[in-house]
Amino acid sequence: MRLLGVTMVRNEADIIESFVRHNLSSLDGLVVVDHGSFDGTAEILAKLQAEGLPLRVVRDADPAYRQSETMTTLAREALTRDGADFVFALDADEFLKVESRVGLERALADVPPGMNAVLHWLTYVPDAFDDDAVGFGPGHLWWRLKTERQTLLKIVASRALVARPTDVIAMGNHAILSRSVPNTQAHARLRRNVVALAHCPVRSRTQLESKIIVGNLANLAARQMDRRLASHWRELYNELRAGGTFDEARLRQIASNYGLPVKNWRPVTAIELVEDPVPLIGEQRYRVDAVCDPLQLLLRFTETLVAAERGPMGGTGATHYVVL
């Protein structure tokens, strides 16, 4: 069985090497769309490619975040051109938690013809949120929520995505939907003890503040967002816009309630964590002079918006985003 992963990343220098090395221990290859990174992510990806890893990197200079279209195209290409049997739609902060490759293939072989599969999505809360950390390590994927309060899953596309050309991977990679017959898709849920997806979205102050600021603006530029996460991101963005910042206690609170509207948050003391470590496979080798400061990243992203609006040779480009 041939298993590939596809992802769309921007400014993930702190985690991208761990993501690639670990997930390639379970997959036969990865296709990464670098969505205009300017923090050192592109340089790390180039070094990983130079090692000869089964990694293909595609550049996307469009500042708008068109995740659904991009991920659908990547998955279809992986299923056709690259001969994949299944394609895992991943984010850079997600790590496959696989019992064994044999068990994974056996579970995928049981997916009924014409159906896609979904993975359980497990939220991990790091030991510490350190801007000066050496890199992504075991402490990031040691403790997870005992009970997930959101019911989102993550998609694994089968060749049914090719057979039904109107199907698309939804924003957030949580489902495959049909444009022609809405709300009719069923997915085969894979058992969590066989395979799951460990998710570590909050790692440090600079990482999260940059993600919220640039990510929210990129979603506005595309005029689309995963609706379940839209309220969460907008509330955090407004907090930063009003002059706030995320200290250790606030980061732990966000990580423990990630993806939920603030009105539904619980105190950290009321949220139980369990030890469920994910053994990271592959040592981090590369360090780059990463741009981490949220203001610097915002300035660079703003420059890409201006360049996109002007178009080639200083002309006026087609405006596909909200002018802020």
Short mmCIF file of C-alpha atoms in Angstrom, two decimals:
data_model
loop_
_atom_site.label_atom_id
_atom_site.label_comp_id
_atom_site.label_asym_id
_atom_site.label_seq_id
_atom_site.Cartn_x
_atom_site.Cartn_y
_atom_site.Cartn_z
CA MET A 1 0.00 0.00 0.00
CA ARG A 2 1.33 3.45 -0.88
CA LEU A 3 0.59 6.15 1.74
CA LEU A 4 1.40 9.83 1.22
CA GLY A 5 0.89 13.00 3.23
CA VAL A 6 0.11 16.51 2.00
CA THR A 7 0.28 19.77 3.90
CA MET A 8 0.21 23.54 3.52
CA VAL A 9 2.54 25.45 5.87
CA ARG A 10 3.61 29.00 6.65
CA ASN A 11 6.22 30.13 9.18
CA GLU A 12 6.68 26.82 11.01
CA ALA A 13 10.48 26.89 11.50
CA ASP A 14 10.24 25.65 15.10
CA ILE A 15 8.43 22.43 14.17
CA ILE A 16 8.77 21.71 10.44
CA GLU A 17 11.82 19.43 10.66
CA SER A 18 10.24 17.30 13.39
CA PHE A 19 7.00 17.16 11.38
CA VAL A 20 8.77 15.90 8.25
CA ARG A 21 11.05 13.38 9.91
CA HIS A 22 8.44 11.91 12.23
CA ASN A 23 5.61 11.58 9.70
CA LEU A 24 7.92 10.08 7.08
CA SER A 25 8.51 7.22 9.51
CA SER A 26 4.91 6.13 8.78
CA LEU A 27 4.36 7.51 5.27
CA ASP A 28 6.05 6.86 1.95
CA GLY A 29 6.33 10.53 1.03
CA LEU A 30 5.24 14.09 1.80
CA VAL A 31 4.19 16.99 -0.42
CA VAL A 32 4.54 20.37 1.29
CA VAL A 33 3.16 23.64 -0.04
CA ASP A 34 5.26 26.41 1.48
CA HIS A 35 2.71 29.20 1.62
CA GLY A 36 5.07 32.16 1.58
CA SER A 37 7.15 31.42 4.68
CA PHE A 38 9.73 34.01 5.70
CA ASP A 39 10.89 32.69 9.07
CA GLY A 40 13.40 30.04 7.94
CA THR A 41 10.90 27.29 7.10
CA ALA A 42 11.89 27.28 3.41
CA GLU A 43 15.58 26.92 4.24
CA ILE A 44 14.93 23.93 6.52
CA LEU A 45 12.76 22.26 3.89
CA ALA A 46 15.55 22.73 1.33
CA LYS A 47 18.05 21.04 3.66
CA LEU A 48 15.68 18.11 4.19
CA GLN A 49 15.21 17.74 0.43
CA ALA A 50 18.99 17.76 -0.03
CA GLU A 51 19.20 14.68 2.21
CA GLY A 52 17.19 12.79 -0.41
CA LEU A 53 14.09 12.35 1.74
CA PRO A 54 10.85 11.57 -0.16
CA LEU A 55 9.77 15.18 0.15
CA ARG A 56 8.43 17.48 -2.55
CA VAL A 57 8.10 21.20 -1.84
CA VAL A 58 5.85 23.53 -3.83
CA ARG A 59 5.95 27.32 -3.41
CA ASP A 60 2.75 29.37 -3.17
CA ALA A 61 3.20 33.15 -3.09
CA ASP A 62 -0.53 33.98 -2.82
CA PRO A 63 -0.92 35.70 0.58
CA ALA A 64 -4.54 34.53 0.90
CA TYR A 65 -5.10 31.23 2.71
CA ARG A 66 -7.00 29.04 0.24
CA GLN A 67 -6.56 25.80 2.15
CA SER A 68 -9.52 23.86 0.82
CA GLU A 69 -8.63 24.36 -2.85
CA THR A 70 -4.92 23.74 -2.30
CA MET A 71 -5.29 20.61 -0.20
CA THR A 72 -7.87 19.12 -2.56
CA THR A 73 -5.54 19.65 -5.52
CA LEU A 74 -2.56 18.20 -3.66
CA ALA A 75 -4.51 15.12 -2.58
CA ARG A 76 -5.85 14.45 -6.08
CA GLU A 77 -2.36 14.77 -7.58
CA ALA A 78 -0.95 12.41 -4.95
CA LEU A 79 -3.66 9.85 -5.75
CA THR A 80 -3.18 10.09 -9.52
CA ARG A 81 0.33 11.22 -10.45
CA ASP A 82 2.05 9.70 -7.41
CA GLY A 83 -0.04 6.52 -7.25
CA ALA A 84 -1.09 6.84 -3.61
CA ASP A 85 -3.74 4.52 -2.19
CA PHE A 86 -4.50 6.94 0.66
CA VAL A 87 -3.47 10.54 1.35
CA PHE A 88 -3.24 12.02 4.85
CA ALA A 89 -4.22 15.71 4.92
CA LEU A 90 -1.98 17.14 7.65
CA ASP A 91 -1.04 20.42 9.30
CA ALA A 92 2.54 21.17 10.38
CA ASP A 93 1.65 20.83 14.06
CA GLU A 94 0.24 17.31 13.66
CA PHE A 95 2.09 14.02 14.21
CA LEU A 96 0.89 10.57 13.30
CA LYS A 97 0.57 8.28 16.31
CA VAL A 98 0.78 4.85 14.69
CA GLU A 99 0.84 1.48 16.43
CA SER A 100 2.51 -0.14 13.42
CA ARG A 101 2.60 0.29 9.66
CA VAL A 102 1.18 -3.21 9.23
CA GLY A 103 -1.75 -2.39 11.51
CA LEU A 104 -2.31 0.92 9.73
CA GLU A 105 -2.46 -0.76 6.31
CA ARG A 106 -4.81 -3.40 7.64
CA ALA A 107 -7.17 -0.72 8.99
CA LEU A 108 -7.10 1.21 5.72
CA ALA A 109 -7.76 -1.96 3.74
CA ASP A 110 -11.02 -2.30 5.68
CA VAL A 111 -12.29 1.12 4.55
CA PRO A 112 -15.34 0.39 2.37
CA PRO A 113 -14.94 1.16 -1.35
CA GLY A 114 -16.05 4.68 -2.21
CA MET A 115 -15.46 6.01 1.33
CA ASN A 116 -12.76 8.21 2.82
CA ALA A 117 -11.35 7.72 6.32
CA VAL A 118 -10.93 9.99 9.34
CA LEU A 119 -8.53 10.04 12.29
CA HIS A 120 -9.10 10.93 15.92
CA TRP A 121 -7.57 14.36 16.67
CA LEU A 122 -5.77 14.49 20.04
CA THR A 123 -4.85 17.84 21.63
CA TYR A 124 -1.48 17.98 23.38
CA VAL A 125 -0.45 20.60 25.95
CA PRO A 126 3.33 21.15 26.30
CA ASP A 127 5.25 20.93 29.56
CA ALA A 128 6.38 24.54 29.07
CA PHE A 129 5.89 27.39 26.58
CA ASP A 130 9.45 28.60 26.07
CA ASP A 131 10.41 31.06 23.33
CA ASP A 132 14.06 30.10 23.89
CA ALA A 133 13.53 26.35 23.62
CA VAL A 134 16.19 24.50 21.62
CA GLY A 135 13.55 22.93 19.41
CA PHE A 136 10.44 20.84 19.29
CA GLY A 137 10.87 17.84 21.58
CA PRO A 138 9.26 15.11 23.69
CA GLY A 139 7.89 17.61 26.23
CA HIS A 140 5.58 19.00 23.57
CA LEU A 141 3.87 15.65 22.96
CA TRP A 142 3.71 14.11 26.42
CA TRP A 143 0.44 15.33 27.99
CA ARG A 144 -2.88 15.39 26.16
CA LEU A 145 -6.45 16.23 27.06
CA LYS A 146 -8.15 13.27 28.71
CA THR A 147 -11.45 14.27 27.09
CA GLU A 148 -11.74 16.13 23.78
CA ARG A 149 -14.55 18.68 24.03
CA GLN A 150 -14.61 19.32 20.30
CA THR A 151 -15.59 16.48 18.01
CA LEU A 152 -13.43 17.33 15.00
CA LEU A 153 -11.65 14.57 13.11
CA LYS A 154 -8.96 14.71 10.40
CA ILE A 155 -9.30 13.37 6.90
CA VAL A 156 -7.52 10.56 5.07
CA ALA A 157 -8.49 10.70 1.38
CA SER A 158 -9.00 7.54 -0.63
CA ARG A 159 -9.25 7.19 -4.40
CA ALA A 160 -12.91 8.11 -4.02
CA LEU A 161 -11.69 11.72 -4.13
CA VAL A 162 -10.61 11.12 -7.73
CA ALA A 163 -13.73 9.19 -8.69
CA ARG A 164 -15.97 12.07 -7.51
CA PRO A 165 -14.58 15.27 -9.08
CA THR A 166 -17.02 17.57 -7.23
CA ASP A 167 -15.75 16.44 -3.81
CA VAL A 168 -13.46 18.80 -1.86
CA ILE A 169 -11.44 18.65 1.32
CA ALA A 170 -13.13 21.13 3.64
CA MET A 171 -11.34 23.97 5.42
CA GLY A 172 -9.38 22.58 8.34
CA ASN A 173 -9.00 19.13 6.69
CA HIS A 174 -11.79 17.79 8.89
CA ALA A 175 -14.01 16.22 6.21
CA ILE A 176 -14.51 15.66 2.50
CA LEU A 177 -17.65 17.32 1.21
CA SER A 178 -19.57 17.08 -2.04
CA ARG A 179 -20.31 20.31 -3.89
CA SER A 180 -23.11 18.64 -5.82
CA VAL A 181 -24.86 16.86 -2.94
CA PRO A 182 -24.12 18.69 0.34
CA ASN A 183 -24.02 16.90 3.71
CA THR A 184 -24.08 13.40 2.23
CA GLN A 185 -20.51 12.21 2.77
CA ALA A 186 -19.82 9.39 5.20
CA HIS A 187 -16.34 8.64 6.51
CA ALA A 188 -14.83 5.48 7.99
CA ARG A 189 -13.45 6.30 11.45
CA LEU A 190 -10.15 4.52 12.13
CA ARG A 191 -9.64 3.10 15.62
CA ARG A 192 -7.62 5.35 17.89
CA ASN A 193 -5.44 2.50 19.17
CA VAL A 194 -4.32 1.85 15.57
CA VAL A 195 -3.72 5.42 14.39
CA ALA A 196 -4.48 8.92 15.64
CA LEU A 197 -3.20 12.42 15.04
CA ALA A 198 -1.37 14.23 17.85
CA HIS A 199 -1.96 17.98 17.62
CA CYS A 200 0.30 20.57 19.31
CA PRO A 201 -0.98 24.00 18.19
CA VAL A 202 0.41 26.11 21.08
CA ARG A 203 4.18 25.98 21.67
CA SER A 204 5.41 29.45 22.65
CA ARG A 205 4.30 33.07 22.91
CA THR A 206 5.95 34.24 19.70
CA GLN A 207 4.79 31.17 17.77
CA LEU A 208 1.15 31.57 18.78
CA GLU A 209 0.99 35.35 18.47
CA SER A 210 2.49 35.16 14.98
CA LYS A 211 0.14 32.34 14.00
CA ILE A 212 -2.93 34.24 15.18
CA ILE A 213 -1.96 37.59 13.62
CA VAL A 214 -0.75 36.39 10.21
CA GLY A 215 -3.18 33.47 10.05
CA ASN A 216 -6.25 35.53 10.80
CA LEU A 217 -5.31 38.14 8.20
CA ALA A 218 -4.59 35.45 5.60
CA ASN A 219 -8.02 33.94 6.23
CA LEU A 220 -9.62 37.36 5.85
CA ALA A 221 -7.72 37.77 2.60
CA ALA A 222 -9.27 34.57 1.28
CA ARG A 223 -12.68 35.44 2.78
CA GLN A 224 -12.97 31.96 4.22
CA MET A 225 -12.20 30.10 7.42
CA ASP A 226 -13.00 26.88 9.19
CA ARG A 227 -16.19 28.10 10.87
CA ARG A 228 -15.63 26.10 14.02
CA LEU A 229 -12.29 27.82 14.57
CA ALA A 230 -13.27 31.25 13.23
CA SER A 231 -14.69 32.57 16.50
CA HIS A 232 -11.73 31.25 18.49
CA TRP A 233 -9.13 32.87 16.23
CA ARG A 234 -11.03 36.16 15.95
CA GLU A 235 -11.31 36.47 19.72
CA LEU A 236 -7.60 35.86 20.22
CA TYR A 237 -6.73 38.25 17.39
CA ASN A 238 -8.88 40.96 18.94
CA GLU A 239 -7.15 40.38 22.27
CA LEU A 240 -3.76 41.01 20.64
CA ARG A 241 -5.11 43.93 18.61
CA ALA A 242 -6.21 45.59 21.84
CA GLY A 243 -2.63 45.46 23.16
CA GLY A 244 -2.69 42.14 25.00
CA THR A 245 0.00 39.50 25.06
CA PHE A 246 0.10 35.83 25.99
CA ASP A 247 1.97 34.96 29.18
CA GLU A 248 2.63 31.40 30.42
CA ALA A 249 -0.71 31.11 32.21
CA ARG A 250 -2.65 32.44 29.22
CA LEU A 251 -0.83 30.10 26.82
CA ARG A 252 -1.72 27.10 28.98
CA GLN A 253 -5.33 28.25 29.08
CA ILE A 254 -5.45 28.63 25.29
CA ALA A 255 -3.77 25.27 24.69
CA SER A 256 -6.19 23.49 27.03
CA ASN A 257 -9.25 25.06 25.35
CA TYR A 258 -7.92 25.28 21.79
CA GLY A 259 -10.51 25.59 19.04
CA LEU A 260 -13.41 26.42 21.36
CA PRO A 261 -15.16 29.81 21.62
CA VAL A 262 -13.93 31.69 24.68
CA LYS A 263 -17.41 31.59 26.21
CA ASN A 264 -17.11 27.79 26.41
CA TRP A 265 -13.66 27.72 28.00
CA ARG A 266 -13.03 26.00 31.32
CA PRO A 267 -10.38 26.85 33.93
CA VAL A 268 -7.13 24.96 33.48
CA THR A 269 -7.64 23.39 36.91
CA ALA A 270 -10.87 21.81 35.65
CA ILE A 271 -9.25 20.22 32.61
CA GLU A 272 -7.62 16.84 33.16
CA LEU A 273 -4.52 15.82 31.24
CA VAL A 274 -3.21 12.29 30.83
CA GLU A 275 0.25 11.01 30.02
CA ASP A 276 0.25 9.64 26.49
CA PRO A 277 3.68 10.36 25.00
CA VAL A 278 4.29 10.30 21.27
CA PRO A 279 7.85 9.01 20.65
CA LEU A 280 9.24 11.50 18.14
CA ILE A 281 11.19 9.77 15.39
CA GLY A 282 14.12 11.61 13.87
CA GLU A 283 16.49 14.07 15.50
CA GLN A 284 16.42 17.77 14.67
CA ARG A 285 19.65 18.70 12.90
CA TYR A 286 19.05 22.11 11.43
CA ARG A 287 19.06 25.51 13.07
CA VAL A 288 18.38 28.66 11.10
CA ASP A 289 18.27 32.33 12.04
CA ALA A 290 14.49 32.19 12.20
CA VAL A 291 12.43 35.36 12.23
CA CYS A 292 10.09 34.82 15.17
CA ASP A 293 9.05 38.27 16.30
CA PRO A 294 5.32 38.74 15.55
CA LEU A 295 5.80 42.37 14.44
CA GLN A 296 8.52 41.43 11.95
CA LEU A 297 6.39 38.64 10.52
CA LEU A 298 3.39 40.96 10.28
CA LEU A 299 5.45 43.55 8.40
CA ARG A 300 6.69 40.95 5.93
CA PHE A 301 3.19 39.57 5.41
CA THR A 302 1.87 43.10 4.82
CA GLU A 303 4.51 43.57 2.12
CA THR A 304 3.25 40.43 0.33
CA LEU A 305 -0.30 41.81 0.41
CA VAL A 306 0.86 45.09 -1.13
CA ALA A 307 2.87 43.26 -3.79
CA ALA A 308 -0.12 41.06 -4.64
CA GLU A 309 -2.40 44.08 -4.99
CA ARG A 310 0.01 45.87 -7.32
CA GLY A 311 0.48 42.81 -9.51
CA PRO A 312 3.40 42.29 -11.91
CA MET A 313 5.39 45.31 -13.07
CA GLY A 314 3.67 47.57 -10.58
CA GLY A 315 0.25 47.26 -12.18
CA THR A 316 -2.98 46.58 -10.36
CA GLY A 317 -3.46 42.88 -9.68
CA ALA A 318 -6.73 41.08 -9.27
CA THR A 319 -7.85 41.67 -5.71
CA HIS A 320 -8.79 38.37 -4.13
CA TYR A 321 -8.60 39.61 -0.55
CA VAL A 322 -9.93 42.22 1.82
CA VAL A 323 -7.84 45.41 1.83
CA LEU A 324 -7.10 46.02 5.50
#
